[in-house]
Structure formats: C-alpha cells, structure tokens
Coordinates of C-alpha atoms and ligand atoms in Angstrom, one line a residue:
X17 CA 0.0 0.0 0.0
X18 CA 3.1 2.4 1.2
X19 CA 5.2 1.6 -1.8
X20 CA 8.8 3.3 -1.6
X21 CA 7.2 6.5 0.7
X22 CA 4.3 7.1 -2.3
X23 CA 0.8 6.8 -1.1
X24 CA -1.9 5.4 -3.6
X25 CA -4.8 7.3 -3.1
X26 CA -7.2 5.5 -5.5
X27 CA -7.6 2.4 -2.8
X28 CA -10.6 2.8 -0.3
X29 CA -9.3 4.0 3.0
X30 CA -10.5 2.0 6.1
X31 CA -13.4 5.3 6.5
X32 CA -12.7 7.5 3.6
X33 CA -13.8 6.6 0.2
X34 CA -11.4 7.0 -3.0
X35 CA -12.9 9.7 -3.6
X36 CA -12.6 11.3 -0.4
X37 CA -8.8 10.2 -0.8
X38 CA -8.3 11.5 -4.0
X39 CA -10.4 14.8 -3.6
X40 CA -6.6 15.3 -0.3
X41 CA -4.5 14.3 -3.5
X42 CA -5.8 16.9 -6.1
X43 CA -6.5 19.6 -3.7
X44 CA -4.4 19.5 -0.6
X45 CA -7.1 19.7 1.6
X46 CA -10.6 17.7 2.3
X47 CA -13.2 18.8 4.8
X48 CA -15.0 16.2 7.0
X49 CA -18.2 17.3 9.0
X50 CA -18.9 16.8 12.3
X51 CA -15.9 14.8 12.7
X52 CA -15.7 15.8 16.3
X53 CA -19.0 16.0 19.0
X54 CA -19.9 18.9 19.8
X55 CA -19.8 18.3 23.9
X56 CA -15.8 17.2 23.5
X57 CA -15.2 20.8 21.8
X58 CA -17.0 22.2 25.0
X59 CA -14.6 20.3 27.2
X60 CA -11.6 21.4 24.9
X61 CA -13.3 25.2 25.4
X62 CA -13.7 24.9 29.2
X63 CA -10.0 23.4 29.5
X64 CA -8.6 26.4 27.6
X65 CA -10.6 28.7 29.8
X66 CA -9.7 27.0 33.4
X67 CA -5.9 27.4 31.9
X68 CA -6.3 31.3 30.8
X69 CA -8.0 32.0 34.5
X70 CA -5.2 30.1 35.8
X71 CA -7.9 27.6 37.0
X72 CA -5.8 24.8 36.2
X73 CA -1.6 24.8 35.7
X74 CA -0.8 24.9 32.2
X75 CA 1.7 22.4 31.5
X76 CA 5.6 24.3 31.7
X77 CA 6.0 23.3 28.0
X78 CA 3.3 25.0 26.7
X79 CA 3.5 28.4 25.1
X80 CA 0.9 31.2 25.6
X81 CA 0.9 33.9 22.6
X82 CA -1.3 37.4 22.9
X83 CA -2.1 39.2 19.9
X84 CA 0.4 42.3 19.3
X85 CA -2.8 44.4 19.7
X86 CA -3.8 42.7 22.8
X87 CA -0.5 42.8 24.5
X88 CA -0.9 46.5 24.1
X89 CA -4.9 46.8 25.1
X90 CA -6.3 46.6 28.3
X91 CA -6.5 43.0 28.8
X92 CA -3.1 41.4 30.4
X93 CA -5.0 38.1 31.6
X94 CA -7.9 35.4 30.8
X95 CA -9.0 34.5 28.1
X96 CA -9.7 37.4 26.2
X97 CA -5.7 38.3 26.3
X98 CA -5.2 35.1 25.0
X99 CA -4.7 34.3 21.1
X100 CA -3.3 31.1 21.0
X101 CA -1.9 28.2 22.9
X102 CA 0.7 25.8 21.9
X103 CA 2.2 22.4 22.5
X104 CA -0.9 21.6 24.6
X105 CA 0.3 18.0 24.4
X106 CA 0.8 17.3 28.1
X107 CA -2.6 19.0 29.1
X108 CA -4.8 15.4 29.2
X109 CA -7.7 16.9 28.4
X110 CA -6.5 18.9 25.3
X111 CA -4.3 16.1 24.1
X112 CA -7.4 14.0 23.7
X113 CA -8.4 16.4 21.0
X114 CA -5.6 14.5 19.2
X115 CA -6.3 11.0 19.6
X116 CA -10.1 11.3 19.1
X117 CA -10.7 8.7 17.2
X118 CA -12.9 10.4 14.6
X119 CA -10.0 12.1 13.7
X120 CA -6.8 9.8 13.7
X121 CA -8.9 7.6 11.8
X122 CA -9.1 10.2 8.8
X123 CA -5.4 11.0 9.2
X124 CA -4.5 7.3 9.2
X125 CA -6.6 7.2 5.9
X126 CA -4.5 9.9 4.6
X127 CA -0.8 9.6 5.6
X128 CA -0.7 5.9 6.5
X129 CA -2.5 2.9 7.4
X130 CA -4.3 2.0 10.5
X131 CA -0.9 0.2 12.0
X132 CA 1.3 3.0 11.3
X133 CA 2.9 4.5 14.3
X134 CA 1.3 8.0 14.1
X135 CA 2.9 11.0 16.2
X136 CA 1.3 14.1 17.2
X137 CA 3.9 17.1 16.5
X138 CA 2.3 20.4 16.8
X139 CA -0.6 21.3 18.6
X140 CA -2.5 24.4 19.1
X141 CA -6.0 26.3 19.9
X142 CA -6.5 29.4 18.2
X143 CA -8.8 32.1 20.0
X144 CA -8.8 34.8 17.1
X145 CA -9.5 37.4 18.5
X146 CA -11.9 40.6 17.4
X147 CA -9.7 42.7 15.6
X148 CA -9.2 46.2 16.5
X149 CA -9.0 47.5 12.9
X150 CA -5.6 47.0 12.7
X151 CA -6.2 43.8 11.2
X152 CA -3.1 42.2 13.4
X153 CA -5.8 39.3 13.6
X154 CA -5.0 37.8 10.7
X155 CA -2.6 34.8 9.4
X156 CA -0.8 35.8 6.5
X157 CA -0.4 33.4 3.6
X158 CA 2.0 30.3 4.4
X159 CA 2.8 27.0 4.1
X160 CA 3.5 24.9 7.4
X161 CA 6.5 22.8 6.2
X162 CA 8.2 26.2 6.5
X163 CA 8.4 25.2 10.0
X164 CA 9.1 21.4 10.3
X165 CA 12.4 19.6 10.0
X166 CA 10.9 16.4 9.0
X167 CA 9.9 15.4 6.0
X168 CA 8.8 13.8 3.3
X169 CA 5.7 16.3 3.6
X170 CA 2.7 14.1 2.2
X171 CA 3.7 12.0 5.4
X172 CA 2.6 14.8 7.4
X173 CA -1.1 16.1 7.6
X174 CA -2.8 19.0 10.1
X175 CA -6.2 18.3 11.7
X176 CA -7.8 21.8 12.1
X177 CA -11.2 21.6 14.1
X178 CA -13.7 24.8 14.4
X179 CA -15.2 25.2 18.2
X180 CA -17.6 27.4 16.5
X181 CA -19.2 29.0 13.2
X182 CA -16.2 29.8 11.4
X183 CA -17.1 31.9 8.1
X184 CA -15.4 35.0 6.2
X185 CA -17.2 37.3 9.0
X186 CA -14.5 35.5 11.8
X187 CA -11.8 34.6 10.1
X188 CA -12.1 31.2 8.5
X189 CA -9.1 29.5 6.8
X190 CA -8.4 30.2 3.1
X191 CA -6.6 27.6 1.3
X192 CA -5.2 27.5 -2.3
X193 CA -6.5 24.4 -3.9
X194 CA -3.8 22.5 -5.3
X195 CA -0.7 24.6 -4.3
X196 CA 0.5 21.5 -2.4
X197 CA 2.1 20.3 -5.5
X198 CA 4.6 23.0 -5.4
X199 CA 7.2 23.9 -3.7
X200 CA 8.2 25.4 -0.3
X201 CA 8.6 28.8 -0.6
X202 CA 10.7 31.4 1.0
X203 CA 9.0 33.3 3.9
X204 CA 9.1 36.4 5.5
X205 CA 7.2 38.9 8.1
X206 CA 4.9 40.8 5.6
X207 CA 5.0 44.5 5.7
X208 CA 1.7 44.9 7.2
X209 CA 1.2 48.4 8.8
X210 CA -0.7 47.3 11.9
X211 CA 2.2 44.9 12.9
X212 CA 2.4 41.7 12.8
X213 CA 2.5 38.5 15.5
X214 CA 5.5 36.8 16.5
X215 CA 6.4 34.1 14.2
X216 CA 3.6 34.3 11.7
X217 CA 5.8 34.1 8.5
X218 CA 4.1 34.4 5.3
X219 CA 4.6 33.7 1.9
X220 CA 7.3 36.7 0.0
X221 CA 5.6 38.1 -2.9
X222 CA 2.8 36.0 -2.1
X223 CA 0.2 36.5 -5.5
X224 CA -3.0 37.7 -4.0
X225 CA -4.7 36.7 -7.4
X226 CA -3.7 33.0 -6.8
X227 CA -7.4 31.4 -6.5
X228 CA -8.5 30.6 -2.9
X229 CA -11.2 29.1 -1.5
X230 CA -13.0 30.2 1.9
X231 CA -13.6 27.1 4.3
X232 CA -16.6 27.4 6.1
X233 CA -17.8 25.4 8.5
X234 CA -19.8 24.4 11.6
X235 CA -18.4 23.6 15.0
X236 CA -17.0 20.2 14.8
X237 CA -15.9 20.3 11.3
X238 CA -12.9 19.1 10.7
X239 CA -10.3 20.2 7.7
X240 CA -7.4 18.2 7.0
X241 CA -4.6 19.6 4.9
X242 CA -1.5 18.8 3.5
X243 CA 1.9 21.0 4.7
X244 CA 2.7 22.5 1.8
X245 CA -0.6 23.9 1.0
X246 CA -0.7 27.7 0.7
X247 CA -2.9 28.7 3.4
X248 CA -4.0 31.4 6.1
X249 CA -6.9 33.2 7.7
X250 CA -8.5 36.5 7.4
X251 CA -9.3 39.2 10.0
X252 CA -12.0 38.7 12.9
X253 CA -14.1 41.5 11.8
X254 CA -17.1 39.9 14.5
X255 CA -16.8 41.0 18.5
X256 CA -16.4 37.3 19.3
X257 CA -13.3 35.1 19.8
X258 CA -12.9 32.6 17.0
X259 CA -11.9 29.2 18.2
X260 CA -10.1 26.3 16.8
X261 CA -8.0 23.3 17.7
X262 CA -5.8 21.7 15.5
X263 CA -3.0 19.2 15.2
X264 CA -0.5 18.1 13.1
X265 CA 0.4 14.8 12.7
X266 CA 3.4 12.6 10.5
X267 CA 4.1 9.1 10.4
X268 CA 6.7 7.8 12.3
X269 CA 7.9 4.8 9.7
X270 CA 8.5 7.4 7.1
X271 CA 9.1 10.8 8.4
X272 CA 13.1 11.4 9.6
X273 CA 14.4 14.7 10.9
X274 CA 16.1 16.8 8.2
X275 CA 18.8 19.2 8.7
X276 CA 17.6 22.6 7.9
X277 CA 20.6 24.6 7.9
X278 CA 21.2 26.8 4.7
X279 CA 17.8 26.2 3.5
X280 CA 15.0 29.0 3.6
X281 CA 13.7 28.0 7.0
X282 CA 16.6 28.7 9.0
X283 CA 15.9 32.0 10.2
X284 CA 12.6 30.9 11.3
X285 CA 14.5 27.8 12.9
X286 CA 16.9 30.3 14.5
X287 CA 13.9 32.4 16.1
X288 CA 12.4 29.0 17.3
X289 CA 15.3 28.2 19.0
X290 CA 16.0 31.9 20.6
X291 CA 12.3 31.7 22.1
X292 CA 13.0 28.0 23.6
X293 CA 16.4 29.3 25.2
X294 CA 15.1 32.2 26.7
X295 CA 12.3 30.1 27.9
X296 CA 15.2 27.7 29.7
X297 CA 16.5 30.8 31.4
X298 CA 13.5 31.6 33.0
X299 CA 13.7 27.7 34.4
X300 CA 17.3 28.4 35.6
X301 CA 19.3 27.5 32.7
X302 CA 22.3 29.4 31.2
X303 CA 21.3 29.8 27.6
X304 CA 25.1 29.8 26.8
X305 CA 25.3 26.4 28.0
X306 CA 22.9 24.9 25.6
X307 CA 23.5 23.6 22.7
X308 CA 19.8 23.2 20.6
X309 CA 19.3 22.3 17.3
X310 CA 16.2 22.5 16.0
X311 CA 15.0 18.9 15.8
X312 CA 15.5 18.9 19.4
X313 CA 12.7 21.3 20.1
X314 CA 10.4 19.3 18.0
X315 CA 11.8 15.5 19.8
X316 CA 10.1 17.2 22.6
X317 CA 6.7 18.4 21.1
X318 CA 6.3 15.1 19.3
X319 CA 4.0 12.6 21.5
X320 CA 2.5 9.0 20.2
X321 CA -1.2 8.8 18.8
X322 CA -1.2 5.7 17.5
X323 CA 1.7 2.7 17.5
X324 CA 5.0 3.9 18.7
X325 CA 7.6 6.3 18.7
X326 CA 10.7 5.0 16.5
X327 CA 11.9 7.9 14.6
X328 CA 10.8 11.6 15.3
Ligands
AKG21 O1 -6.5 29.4 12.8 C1 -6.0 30.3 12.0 O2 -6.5 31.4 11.9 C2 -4.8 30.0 11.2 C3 -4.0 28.9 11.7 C4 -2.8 28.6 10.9 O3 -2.9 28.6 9.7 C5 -1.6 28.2 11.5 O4 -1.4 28.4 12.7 O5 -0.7 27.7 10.8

C-alpha cells in the first residue's frame, strides 16, 4: 500500500472513500463534517478557559501567545488576552483532542495505514481574537512545512477543528487548492502596517490573485490539509473570539528529521530556538550552556497517537 514513501490514493481507506482520498491528492485539503462532537469541543473550550484563568496549571512546556494588539490593550490576563496556545500535548484533556478517534482515523486514511505509528507534533487552539481595525488578527499566507524539520511532507497532515461558526465574517481559513504540488517557498514577516504576530511568516511576494477558496464550517468540522498547502486566515471583523484546535500529525515509519541549515527555514529555525532558550533561562538554565538544534525542540513536542515512537 506504502510503496517506496508514495501513497496510492485511489484504494478505499479503512473510512474515507477514494474519492474522499483523492479529492486530499488533487487539492491539498478535504473537509469532514462533524468529525468531532460537539460536547468534546465544549470540554476542549472549558479546559482552555480554566488554563487562561489560571484555574488549572498549564503544562511548563506549553506556550501562551497574545495578539500584538492585545499585549498593548487593556487586557493582560484570561481568556480574552489570550490568542493562542501551543504544544498543549501534556494537558490530558486537550491532548485527547488528538487521539479522538474520529480524527486519527481520517489522518491514518490519509498519511498511512491504521498500523502506522502516528505522532502528534504540533498542537495548538486558536482564539482569534476581534480585531481592532488593525487587522493584526489575521494569518498571513503560508505553508506549514516552512516550520518542520521532518519530511517527506505528504507524510505529514494538520487536523484543524472549528469550536464554533467559522465563516469570512470571523476569520475562516483560506486555502489554495492545489498549491500543495509545489514547492516550499521562502517566507518572511509581511509589511503589514498594523504589525504583525510573533512568528507568523508568510509567503514573500505571495500572489494575492492566486485562487483561494474560503472554508466554512460548523463547530466540529474538521479540515485536513496537507503541509505544503498555501494557506492562512482573514481578519476577525465579529466581537467574538474565534476558536479552533488543531494538530498536526506525520508518520513515524516514514518521516526522519532533516537538517535545515542553509535552507530557507533557517531564520525561522533560529527564532524557534532563541524563544526556547530564553524560555530555559526563565527555568534556571544558562542559555550559553545549551546547545539546541532545531530537531530537538520538535523531539520534545512530538507525543504517540497511535503505534509507537521510532523515529521523530
Ligand atoms: O487558525 C487560524 O486562523 C490559522 C492557523 C494557521 O494557519 C496556523 O497556525 O498555521
């Protein structure tokens, strides 16, 4: 079925049809509805809210991230200072967002089989918050291999969940169909007058004719896409917070760490790894004493989902 790392996507996957299967190939993307219940994304919603309040301890590797406007506005705590969370993995309640079944399934259907040892490498939940016409709430247009070491990329797939309405009026995702099939592309903070967030790289010169599509969708809808697809999200132009958890997976038979040195990623890599050591300092560590390359940081995001850890 995995012959020489290429996947055959006209075979029936174990709950996706071939079409399904070969709707990810052409396009880079496929949408499953109410892939996960709506009372699990109300327990992934109060868990993120008992962690902003400080209800519950957030985990020590997990990173908090305010939108630049925020961390300028009036709210320094709770929720509504919060934009995102990362590498939730050790939280138990969040990290069951990545082993629902409903889900792994698909991404088994899509980047293995149901024996492949399946790890979970990125996680986050987005809470986009309203913007304050500065349009700082958007993602600008990028590919996510940009910030992976691993490879090969159709071995790795994101899981991206709404915890709400999601539609142009909030921000939904916008995708370019088929720009999977392409390259990586160099990245770069846009120029955007408003500012823009830490680490959100987008695509240089990025072609704002290229034809997108807006995915809209209901709470629980799920849309899986493939690293390489061009992709981003629009401003939250409603007074609510936009919600979303997602998670990237690869397959641990195929996927091996690459070295990323002298390749467009590295200054991204080399942010990464400034933001993890001044992270050890605040735990006591001499940043000058660590030496941290930038699979490292990513050996200790990656957890199991399914089979075993061998490689990443
Ligand atoms: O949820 C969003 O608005 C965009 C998320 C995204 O594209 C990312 O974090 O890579």
């Amino acid at each position: 079925m995995l012959a020489e790392g290429v996947i055959d996507y006209t075979r029936e996957g174990s709950i996706l049809s071939a079409e399904q299967r070969q709707f990810y190939e052409k396009n880079g993307y496929l949408i499953i509805r109410n892939c996960v219940p709506k009372y699990e994304l109300e327990r992934f919603r109060k868990r993120f809210q008992d962690i902003c309040e400080k209800r519950v301890k957030a985990p020590d590797n997990m990173t908090v991230m305010k939108d630049i406007s925020i961390a300028k506005s009036e709210f320094k705590d709770g929720e509504k200072a919060i934009t995102k969370i990362q590498d939730f993995a050790d939280d138990k309640v969040l990290f069951e967002y990545c082993k629902y079944p409903g889900v792994v399934d698909v991404v088994k259907d899509l980047i293995g089989s149901p024996k492949s040892n399946l790890m979970a490498m990125h996680t986050m939940l987005i809470n986009k918050p309203p913007d304050n016409g500065k349009l700082t709430s958007r993602h600008p247009m990028h590919q996510d291999l940009q910030y992976f070491p691993f490879r090969p990329a159709d071995f790795i797939c994101c899981a991206w969940t709404a915890m709400e309405k999601v539609n142009r009026a909030n921000g939904c995702l916008v995708v370019v169909p088929e720009s999977h099939k392409g390259a990586l592309l160099p990245h770069e903070y846009p120029k955007w007058e408003g500012g823009v967030n830490k680490v959100y790289h987008g695509i240089q010169n990025y072609d704002t004719n290229s034809p997108r599509v807006h995915v809209e969708m209901e709470a629980g809808d799920t849309v899986f896409f493939h690293p390489i697809l061009i992709h981003g999200s629009g401003a939250n132009r409603t007074e609510g917070f936009r919600k979303a958890i997602s998670c990237h997976y690869a397959n641990d038979d195929i996927c091996r760490y690459v070295n990323i040195e002298g390749t467009t990623q590295e200054h991204l890599a080399q942010e990464i790894i400034d933001m993890a050591k001044k992270r050890m300092a605040r735990y006591g560590a001499n940043p000058e004493d660590v030496q941290l390359d930038y699979s490292d940081i990513w050996r200790v995001r990656a957890r199991e989902v399914n089979g075993v850890r061998a490689n990443l």
